[in-house]
Amino acid sequence: MNYAFRNGKILDGTKEMKIQQGLCILVENGIITDLIPDANADLHNYKVIDLHGQYILPGLINMHVHLPGSGMPKDTKKQNKESVNKLLSFKLTRYIVYKLCAKYAKTELLSGVTTIRTVGGLSNIDSTIRENINKGKIKGPRILASNMALSVPGGHMAGILAYEATDIDSARYYIDEISKTKPDLIKLMITGGVLDAKKKGEPGELKMSPEIINAACKRAHELGYKVAAHVESPLGVKLALENGVDTIEHGAKLDEEIIALFKEHNASLITTISPAIPLAKFDRSISKATDLTQYNGNIVFEGIVSASKTCLDNDIKVG
């Protein structure tokens, strides 16, 4: 179907975005093909959508999604290897998990998000949802899926959303296993996170060794995948970039050496300010955070904001 969107206030998504009016948007087979003057436009080959002066903008892209999570505050202590293994071991419970993740994907679409990038999921559920959306079996956004991530014993999301590599060989093995599920990218969990920190001041404690990072990145690149990495400390960012990571997820305060590494490796920062806000800034009765979690949440929040500003100031791509 070809569509013509007319009589709208157009927000085109450019950096200096200004409202454009008096133009008609032509869409053919899902692709915007032209912007033409609205007056006297020949639209006999199009289904005309009159926007009646409403705003229209490009579909939003959510660059960092975990489909098993709704984003609502909850008791994270229930997340453990045993509960996840049980859920995925039986057809009925696995189907329930699939349906829940598919529901969250659809919620993104209904919020105006037309593309999502998942960065750590359960088994092959993300790519299964992607395929079923592409086949028209269910409604949802375009999905770039990573499926399971790679972590290390005691690392972030280890055994839950990520395999546990113990050495270089096991890192390469698990990258191959993830590849079999037909992901679009590979995700590494290099540092710890806010929720698994044991002390104040170390939410981004380094968990994955440089050797494992390097081996995982090399194997992923050999297979044609970009590599994203959960990183929440300056040391983690430095080692990630030195060993081949393509996108830093979350981030931390950056120095001149790290800025140079970003540029040398043409890497990007995927900033995640919105999920950091509840743990850092909400009243703990709402966020369910502990004093430890809120303290470390503030460190990560400030690091993310600082990294985002630094990258933008230095012409480093930010998603």
Tab-separated table of C-alpha atoms in Angstrom:
chain	number	residue	atom	x	y	z
A	1	MET	CA	0.000	0.000	0.000
A	2	ASN	CA	1.173	3.522	-0.855
A	3	TYR	CA	0.247	6.294	1.559
A	4	ALA	CA	0.171	10.078	1.393
A	5	PHE	CA	0.221	11.970	4.693
A	6	ARG	CA	-1.036	15.511	4.242
A	7	ASN	CA	-2.096	18.518	6.299
A	8	GLY	CA	0.340	17.752	9.118
A	9	LYS	CA	3.049	19.462	11.137
A	10	ILE	CA	6.200	17.591	10.143
A	11	LEU	CA	9.093	16.989	12.555
A	12	ASP	CA	11.839	15.511	10.384
A	13	GLY	CA	14.305	14.374	13.056
A	14	THR	CA	17.206	16.588	11.978
A	15	LYS	CA	19.499	18.171	14.558
A	16	GLU	CA	18.029	21.677	14.201
A	17	MET	CA	14.527	20.295	13.788
A	18	LYS	CA	11.917	22.858	12.856
A	19	ILE	CA	8.253	22.285	12.128
A	20	GLN	CA	7.506	22.032	8.398
A	21	GLN	CA	4.013	22.619	7.046
A	22	GLY	CA	2.397	22.678	3.616
A	23	LEU	CA	4.132	19.452	2.578
A	24	CYS	CA	2.799	15.999	1.787
A	25	ILE	CA	4.738	12.861	2.788
A	26	LEU	CA	4.701	10.075	0.199
A	27	VAL	CA	5.297	6.509	1.402
A	28	GLU	CA	5.700	3.530	-0.928
A	29	ASN	CA	6.008	-0.018	0.437
A	30	GLY	CA	6.863	1.285	3.895
A	31	ILE	CA	9.585	3.676	2.709
A	32	ILE	CA	9.309	7.485	2.656
A	33	THR	CA	10.013	8.382	-0.969
A	34	ASP	CA	9.339	12.121	-1.177
A	35	LEU	CA	8.135	15.341	0.417
A	36	ILE	CA	6.094	17.382	-2.059
A	37	PRO	CA	4.015	20.565	-1.830
A	38	ASP	CA	0.633	19.627	-0.381
A	39	ALA	CA	-1.410	21.946	-2.553
A	40	ASN	CA	-2.688	20.355	-5.757
A	41	ALA	CA	-0.645	17.146	-5.236
A	42	ASP	CA	-1.564	14.253	-7.549
A	43	LEU	CA	-2.387	11.487	-5.064
A	44	HIS	CA	-4.619	9.149	-7.070
A	45	ASN	CA	-2.176	6.233	-6.540
A	46	TYR	CA	-2.062	6.738	-2.766
A	47	LYS	CA	-4.279	6.146	0.223
A	48	VAL	CA	-4.555	9.670	1.654
A	49	ILE	CA	-4.231	10.187	5.418
A	50	ASP	CA	-5.426	13.642	6.501
A	51	LEU	CA	-3.581	14.545	9.705
A	52	HIS	CA	-5.883	17.514	10.433
A	53	GLY	CA	-2.989	19.644	11.680
A	54	GLN	CA	-1.527	16.993	13.990
A	55	TYR	CA	2.200	16.379	14.366
A	56	ILE	CA	3.992	13.616	12.471
A	57	LEU	CA	7.562	12.448	13.094
A	58	PRO	CA	9.833	9.519	12.181
A	59	GLY	CA	9.372	6.360	14.207
A	60	LEU	CA	11.452	6.412	17.397
A	61	ILE	CA	14.321	3.956	17.908
A	62	ASN	CA	15.009	2.408	21.313
A	63	MET	CA	18.662	1.406	21.212
A	64	HIS	CA	18.852	-0.528	24.492
A	65	VAL	CA	16.080	-2.970	25.398
A	66	HIS	CA	15.801	-6.098	27.542
A	67	LEU	CA	12.488	-7.638	26.527
A	68	PRO	CA	12.074	-9.787	29.679
A	69	GLY	CA	11.717	-6.544	31.662
A	70	SER	CA	8.751	-4.172	31.618
A	71	GLY	CA	10.741	-1.255	33.018
A	72	MET	CA	8.567	-1.107	36.124
A	73	PRO	CA	10.171	-1.211	39.610
A	74	LYS	CA	10.214	-4.755	40.951
A	75	ASP	CA	11.972	-7.087	43.370
A	76	THR	CA	15.152	-8.007	41.499
A	77	LYS	CA	16.103	-10.616	44.114
A	78	LYS	CA	13.756	-13.005	42.326
A	79	GLN	CA	16.042	-12.961	39.274
A	80	ASN	CA	18.413	-15.918	39.556
A	81	LYS	CA	19.744	-18.809	37.495
A	82	GLU	CA	17.436	-21.380	39.054
A	83	SER	CA	14.212	-19.500	38.376
A	84	VAL	CA	15.257	-18.677	34.805
A	85	ASN	CA	16.269	-22.283	34.067
A	86	LYS	CA	12.930	-23.537	35.370
A	87	LEU	CA	10.979	-21.058	33.243
A	88	LEU	CA	12.814	-22.096	30.082
A	89	SER	CA	12.792	-25.847	30.768
A	90	PHE	CA	9.071	-26.440	30.213
A	91	LYS	CA	7.081	-25.718	27.052
A	92	LEU	CA	4.231	-23.990	28.879
A	93	THR	CA	6.361	-21.665	31.005
A	94	ARG	CA	8.683	-20.944	28.061
A	95	TYR	CA	5.628	-20.001	25.974
A	96	ILE	CA	4.412	-17.712	28.775
A	97	VAL	CA	7.829	-15.990	28.797
A	98	TYR	CA	7.684	-15.639	24.998
A	99	LYS	CA	4.195	-14.101	25.166
A	100	LEU	CA	5.273	-11.666	27.885
A	101	CYS	CA	8.326	-10.521	25.898
A	102	ALA	CA	6.209	-10.188	22.741
A	103	LYS	CA	3.731	-8.062	24.710
A	104	TYR	CA	6.510	-5.716	25.839
A	105	ALA	CA	7.740	-5.439	22.241
A	106	LYS	CA	4.230	-4.511	21.099
A	107	THR	CA	4.014	-1.902	23.870
A	108	GLU	CA	7.120	-0.262	22.400
A	109	LEU	CA	5.412	-0.097	18.985
A	110	LEU	CA	2.225	1.402	20.431
A	111	SER	CA	4.395	4.050	22.136
A	112	GLY	CA	5.732	5.240	18.762
A	113	VAL	CA	8.914	3.152	18.842
A	114	THR	CA	9.185	1.438	15.457
A	115	THR	CA	12.657	-0.119	15.907
A	116	ILE	CA	14.242	-1.676	18.995
A	117	ARG	CA	17.680	-3.119	19.634
A	118	THR	CA	17.715	-5.859	22.259
A	119	VAL	CA	20.918	-6.253	24.245
A	120	GLY	CA	20.537	-9.350	26.390
A	121	GLY	CA	17.589	-11.720	26.415
A	122	LEU	CA	16.456	-15.212	27.345
A	123	SER	CA	17.619	-18.033	25.065
A	124	ASN	CA	16.525	-17.329	21.458
A	125	ILE	CA	13.259	-15.619	22.388
A	126	ASP	CA	14.204	-12.176	21.016
A	127	SER	CA	15.059	-13.483	17.551
A	128	THR	CA	11.955	-15.697	17.569
A	129	ILE	CA	9.789	-12.632	18.222
A	130	ARG	CA	11.698	-10.783	15.477
A	131	GLU	CA	10.979	-13.555	12.972
A	132	ASN	CA	7.301	-13.790	13.897
A	133	ILE	CA	6.925	-10.011	13.513
A	134	ASN	CA	8.659	-10.166	10.118
A	135	LYS	CA	6.307	-12.951	9.019
A	136	GLY	CA	3.271	-10.933	10.086
A	137	LYS	CA	2.227	-13.438	12.759
A	138	ILE	CA	2.337	-10.863	15.569
A	139	LYS	CA	2.470	-7.077	15.853
A	140	GLY	CA	5.667	-5.396	16.956
A	141	PRO	CA	8.520	-3.090	15.979
A	142	ARG	CA	11.520	-3.966	13.819
A	143	ILE	CA	13.952	-5.819	16.076
A	144	LEU	CA	17.730	-6.026	16.079
A	145	ALA	CA	18.245	-8.927	18.487
A	146	SER	CA	21.240	-10.080	20.486
A	147	ASN	CA	19.556	-12.996	22.331
A	148	MET	CA	21.795	-14.305	25.134
A	149	ALA	CA	24.770	-12.172	26.114
A	150	LEU	CA	28.214	-13.257	27.287
A	151	SER	CA	29.296	-12.692	30.877
A	152	VAL	CA	31.655	-14.435	33.329
A	153	PRO	CA	31.027	-16.273	36.628
A	154	GLY	CA	29.844	-13.641	39.096
A	155	GLY	CA	29.424	-11.127	36.284
A	156	HIS	CA	26.443	-8.990	35.347
A	157	MET	CA	23.374	-11.125	34.491
A	158	ALA	CA	25.526	-14.281	34.531
A	159	GLY	CA	23.378	-17.363	34.072
A	160	ILE	CA	20.242	-15.249	33.592
A	161	LEU	CA	20.555	-13.257	30.368
A	162	ALA	CA	24.162	-14.283	29.713
A	163	TYR	CA	26.417	-17.311	29.371
A	164	GLU	CA	29.437	-17.570	31.691
A	165	ALA	CA	32.816	-17.694	29.953
A	166	THR	CA	35.722	-18.891	32.075
A	167	ASP	CA	38.533	-18.543	29.537
A	168	ILE	CA	39.331	-17.654	25.911
A	169	ASP	CA	38.159	-20.990	24.515
A	170	SER	CA	34.814	-20.904	26.305
A	171	ALA	CA	34.307	-17.285	25.211
A	172	ARG	CA	34.726	-18.278	21.551
A	173	TYR	CA	32.508	-21.342	22.109
A	174	TYR	CA	29.652	-19.285	23.545
A	175	ILE	CA	29.885	-16.706	20.758
A	176	ASP	CA	29.425	-19.600	18.326
A	177	GLU	CA	26.448	-20.856	20.354
A	178	ILE	CA	24.823	-17.414	20.305
A	179	SER	CA	25.467	-17.189	16.563
A	180	LYS	CA	23.410	-20.361	16.018
A	181	THR	CA	20.317	-18.478	17.262
A	182	LYS	CA	20.687	-15.954	14.393
A	183	PRO	CA	21.194	-12.722	16.357
A	184	ASP	CA	21.884	-9.331	14.759
A	185	LEU	CA	24.626	-8.361	17.237
A	186	ILE	CA	26.612	-9.757	20.168
A	187	LYS	CA	26.398	-8.385	23.719
A	188	LEU	CA	29.135	-8.619	26.378
A	189	MET	CA	28.742	-7.912	30.113
A	190	ILE	CA	32.169	-6.481	30.938
A	191	THR	CA	31.579	-4.761	34.280
A	192	GLY	CA	29.147	-5.235	37.099
A	193	GLY	CA	26.017	-3.142	37.397
A	194	VAL	CA	24.119	-1.182	39.991
A	195	LEU	CA	21.990	-4.082	41.157
A	196	ASP	CA	24.818	-6.587	41.672
A	197	ALA	CA	27.344	-4.281	43.394
A	198	LYS	CA	28.235	-5.410	46.913
A	199	LYS	CA	29.792	-2.136	48.115
A	200	LYS	CA	29.179	1.568	47.769
A	201	GLY	CA	31.279	3.097	45.041
A	202	GLU	CA	31.846	0.097	42.781
A	203	PRO	CA	28.802	-0.422	40.533
A	204	GLY	CA	31.081	-0.749	37.512
A	205	GLU	CA	33.581	-3.200	38.973
A	206	LEU	CA	35.535	-4.932	36.198
A	207	LYS	CA	34.398	-8.552	35.831
A	208	MET	CA	35.569	-9.712	32.394
A	209	SER	CA	39.287	-9.981	31.683
A	210	PRO	CA	40.837	-8.180	28.685
A	211	GLU	CA	41.771	-11.566	27.211
A	212	ILE	CA	38.160	-12.778	27.221
A	213	ILE	CA	36.899	-9.446	25.852
A	214	ASN	CA	39.433	-9.657	23.030
A	215	ALA	CA	38.646	-13.289	22.189
A	216	ALA	CA	34.888	-12.675	22.183
A	217	CYS	CA	35.181	-9.570	19.995
A	218	LYS	CA	37.503	-11.271	17.515
A	219	ARG	CA	35.191	-14.248	17.139
A	220	ALA	CA	32.089	-12.044	16.831
A	221	HIS	CA	33.777	-9.905	14.168
A	222	GLU	CA	34.905	-13.047	12.304
A	223	LEU	CA	31.234	-14.037	12.159
A	224	GLY	CA	30.181	-10.583	10.953
A	225	TYR	CA	28.628	-9.203	14.136
A	226	LYS	CA	29.054	-5.850	15.860
A	227	VAL	CA	29.745	-6.087	19.594
A	228	ALA	CA	27.924	-4.106	22.275
A	229	ALA	CA	29.121	-4.084	25.877
A	230	HIS	CA	27.592	-3.320	29.267
A	231	VAL	CA	30.164	-0.990	30.863
A	232	GLU	CA	29.741	1.281	33.893
A	233	SER	CA	33.265	2.371	34.846
A	234	PRO	CA	36.102	4.294	33.170
A	235	LEU	CA	38.407	1.255	33.342
A	236	GLY	CA	35.716	-0.901	31.772
A	237	VAL	CA	35.215	1.569	28.914
A	238	LYS	CA	38.970	1.727	28.268
A	239	LEU	CA	39.447	-2.053	28.168
A	240	ALA	CA	36.305	-2.557	26.068
A	241	LEU	CA	37.485	-0.137	23.382
A	242	GLU	CA	41.069	-1.431	23.407
A	243	ASN	CA	39.840	-4.981	22.802
A	244	GLY	CA	37.360	-4.447	19.987
A	245	VAL	CA	33.946	-3.431	21.362
A	246	ASP	CA	31.892	-1.368	18.883
A	247	THR	CA	29.341	0.236	21.202
A	248	ILE	CA	29.601	1.152	24.863
A	249	GLU	CA	26.245	0.651	26.605
A	250	HIS	CA	25.654	2.975	29.594
A	251	GLY	CA	29.121	4.546	29.958
A	252	ALA	CA	31.143	6.367	32.609
A	253	LYS	CA	33.202	9.540	32.949
A	254	LEU	CA	35.704	9.743	30.091
A	255	ASP	CA	39.243	11.086	29.994
A	256	GLU	CA	41.326	12.175	26.992
A	257	GLU	CA	42.764	8.687	26.478
A	258	ILE	CA	39.295	7.133	26.290
A	259	ILE	CA	38.051	9.868	23.936
A	260	ALA	CA	40.987	9.044	21.639
A	261	LEU	CA	40.096	5.328	21.793
A	262	PHE	CA	36.498	6.057	20.789
A	263	LYS	CA	37.755	7.935	17.737
A	264	GLU	CA	40.493	5.444	16.867
A	265	HIS	CA	38.040	2.532	16.815
A	266	ASN	CA	35.077	4.490	15.409
A	267	ALA	CA	33.036	3.343	18.403
A	268	SER	CA	29.752	4.764	19.653
A	269	LEU	CA	28.126	5.397	23.019
A	270	ILE	CA	24.620	4.108	23.675
A	271	THR	CA	23.454	6.240	26.550
A	272	THR	CA	20.798	4.905	28.922
A	273	ILE	CA	19.770	7.850	31.067
A	274	SER	CA	16.099	6.911	31.432
A	275	PRO	CA	16.528	3.548	33.224
A	276	ALA	CA	19.194	5.057	35.494
A	277	ILE	CA	16.860	7.764	36.783
A	278	PRO	CA	14.480	5.612	38.901
A	279	LEU	CA	17.233	3.925	40.935
A	280	ALA	CA	19.169	7.162	41.357
A	281	LYS	CA	16.428	9.746	41.844
A	282	PHE	CA	13.092	8.143	42.791
A	283	ASP	CA	11.954	7.750	46.382
A	284	ARG	CA	13.041	4.270	47.472
A	285	SER	CA	9.472	3.305	48.376
A	286	ILE	CA	8.692	3.606	44.653
A	287	SER	CA	11.901	2.249	43.104
A	288	LYS	CA	12.307	-0.573	45.674
A	289	ALA	CA	15.991	0.415	45.795
A	290	THR	CA	18.160	-0.036	48.872
A	291	ASP	CA	20.452	2.683	50.210
A	292	LEU	CA	23.365	0.852	48.530
A	293	THR	CA	21.523	0.623	45.212
A	294	GLN	CA	20.535	4.290	45.240
A	295	TYR	CA	24.074	5.400	46.116
A	296	ASN	CA	25.597	3.369	43.284
A	297	GLY	CA	22.727	4.319	41.000
A	298	ASN	CA	23.702	7.965	41.385
A	299	ILE	CA	27.304	7.176	40.432
A	300	VAL	CA	26.164	5.421	37.258
A	301	PHE	CA	23.599	8.108	36.411
A	302	GLU	CA	26.188	10.878	36.701
A	303	GLY	CA	28.703	8.826	34.704
A	304	ILE	CA	26.198	8.247	31.891
A	305	VAL	CA	25.283	11.933	31.673
A	306	SER	CA	28.950	12.944	31.733
A	307	ALA	CA	29.891	10.406	29.043
A	308	SER	CA	27.022	11.544	26.821
A	309	LYS	CA	28.017	15.211	27.049
A	310	THR	CA	31.701	14.423	26.467
A	311	CYS	CA	30.974	12.292	23.389
A	312	LEU	CA	28.671	14.911	21.889
A	313	ASP	CA	31.263	17.613	22.511
A	314	ASN	CA	33.882	15.484	20.699
A	315	ASP	CA	31.801	14.423	17.680
A	316	ILE	CA	31.547	10.816	18.888
A	317	LYS	CA	28.303	9.124	17.846
A	318	VAL	CA	25.720	8.836	20.609
A	319	GLY	CA	22.612	6.647	20.463
